Coordinates of C-alpha atoms in Angstrom, one line a residue:
X1 CA 10.0 3.6 17.2
X2 CA 6.4 4.3 17.9
X3 CA 4.2 7.0 16.4
X4 CA 3.7 10.1 18.6
X5 CA 0.7 9.9 20.9
X6 CA -1.2 12.5 19.0
X7 CA -1.0 10.3 15.9
X8 CA -2.3 7.1 17.5
X9 CA -5.8 5.5 17.7
X10 CA -5.9 4.1 21.2
X11 CA -9.4 3.0 22.0
X12 CA -11.4 0.1 20.5
X13 CA -14.4 2.4 20.0
X14 CA -12.2 4.5 17.6
X15 CA -11.2 1.4 15.6
X16 CA -14.8 0.3 15.6
X17 CA -16.0 3.6 14.2
X18 CA -13.5 3.5 11.4
X19 CA -14.4 -0.1 10.6
X20 CA -18.1 0.7 10.5
X21 CA -18.2 4.0 8.8
X22 CA -14.8 4.5 7.0
X23 CA -14.0 4.4 3.3
X24 CA -11.9 1.4 2.3
X25 CA -9.2 0.7 -0.2
X26 CA -7.5 -2.7 -0.8
X27 CA -4.2 -3.8 -2.2
X28 CA -2.3 -7.1 -2.3
X29 CA -0.8 -6.7 1.2
X30 CA -2.8 -3.9 2.9
X31 CA -6.3 -2.7 3.5
X32 CA -6.7 0.9 4.5
X33 CA -9.8 2.4 6.1
X34 CA -10.3 6.2 6.5
X35 CA -12.8 8.2 8.5
X36 CA -13.0 11.9 9.1
X37 CA -12.6 12.6 12.8
X38 CA -15.5 13.6 15.0
X39 CA -18.1 12.3 12.5
X40 CA -20.3 9.2 12.9
X41 CA -20.3 8.8 9.1
X42 CA -18.0 10.5 6.7
X43 CA -20.1 12.4 4.1
X44 CA -16.9 13.2 2.2
X45 CA -13.2 13.4 2.9
X46 CA -12.9 17.0 1.8
X47 CA -13.4 18.3 5.3
X48 CA -10.2 19.4 6.9
X49 CA -9.9 19.7 10.7
X50 CA -7.1 21.0 12.9
X51 CA -6.6 17.6 14.7
X52 CA -3.6 15.6 13.5
X53 CA -4.3 12.4 11.6
X54 CA -4.6 9.4 13.8
X55 CA -3.4 5.9 12.8
X56 CA -4.1 2.3 14.0
X57 CA -2.4 -0.8 12.7
X58 CA -4.2 -4.2 12.8
X59 CA -2.4 -7.5 12.3
X60 CA -4.3 -10.6 13.1
X61 CA -2.9 -14.0 14.0
X62 CA -4.0 -15.2 10.6
X63 CA -1.0 -13.3 9.2
X64 CA 1.4 -15.3 11.5
X65 CA 1.0 -17.2 14.7
X66 CA 4.4 -15.8 15.8
X67 CA 4.4 -12.5 17.5
X68 CA 7.9 -11.8 16.4
X69 CA 6.8 -11.7 12.7
X70 CA 3.6 -9.7 13.4
X71 CA 5.7 -7.1 15.4
X72 CA 8.3 -6.9 12.5
X73 CA 5.4 -6.2 10.0
X74 CA 4.0 -3.6 12.4
X75 CA 7.3 -1.8 12.6
X76 CA 7.6 -1.7 8.8
X77 CA 4.1 -0.3 8.4
X78 CA 4.8 2.3 11.2
X79 CA 8.0 3.4 9.4
X80 CA 6.1 3.8 6.1
X81 CA 3.4 5.8 7.9
X82 CA 6.1 8.1 9.5
X83 CA 7.6 8.7 6.1
X84 CA 4.3 9.7 4.6
X85 CA 3.0 11.6 7.7
X86 CA 4.0 15.1 6.5
X87 CA 1.9 14.8 3.3
X88 CA -1.2 13.3 5.0
X89 CA -4.2 15.6 5.6
X90 CA -5.3 16.5 9.1
X91 CA -8.6 15.5 10.7
X92 CA -8.6 11.8 9.7
X93 CA -8.6 8.5 11.5
X94 CA -6.8 5.8 9.5
X95 CA -6.6 2.1 10.2
X96 CA -4.0 0.0 8.2
X97 CA -4.8 -3.7 8.2
X98 CA -2.1 -6.1 7.1
X99 CA -3.4 -9.0 5.0
X100 CA -2.4 -12.7 5.7
X101 CA -0.2 -13.0 2.5
X102 CA 2.2 -10.2 3.8
X103 CA 4.7 -12.2 5.8
X104 CA 7.4 -12.0 3.1
X105 CA 6.6 -8.3 2.2
X106 CA 9.4 -5.8 2.6
X107 CA 9.4 -2.2 3.8
X108 CA 9.6 -0.7 0.2
X109 CA 6.5 -2.6 -0.9
X110 CA 4.5 -1.5 2.2
X111 CA 5.6 2.1 1.5
X112 CA 4.6 1.9 -2.2
X113 CA 1.2 0.2 -1.5
X114 CA 0.4 2.5 1.4
X115 CA 1.1 5.6 -0.7
X116 CA -1.1 4.3 -3.5
X117 CA -4.0 3.5 -1.2
X118 CA -3.8 6.8 0.6
X119 CA -3.8 8.6 -2.8
X120 CA -6.8 6.6 -3.9
X121 CA -8.7 7.6 -0.8
X122 CA -7.6 11.3 -1.3
X123 CA -5.8 11.3 2.0
X124 CA -2.5 12.6 0.6
X125 CA -2.0 15.3 -2.0
X126 CA -0.5 13.5 -5.1
X127 CA 2.7 11.5 -4.6
X128 CA 5.5 12.6 -2.3

């Protein structure tokens, strides 16, 4: 099941802005980049805007040459995002990058790592 349209990054320029100017946190299987919406460079993530948070998921062919595997990983990350969505602050653009050693990773691991990274970047309030 896909994320609702208002929660998706859809254009390459949005992804590029997050890559260029966003804050970054890294774990064993995921990299998360966060940028406050409508800003060229994020001076701080304390700014809260009315726009809902927007997400993009990036999985390169380095993870797996097989689209079936990449799509399964993308579904697992999307499910983790959906579960954490109510606790995520508004006004942010977030890109989740799946790292190449993630092929054997399960949903529970993605959820735990994503929650840790988002807490580290001060995107969610504590732990849900």
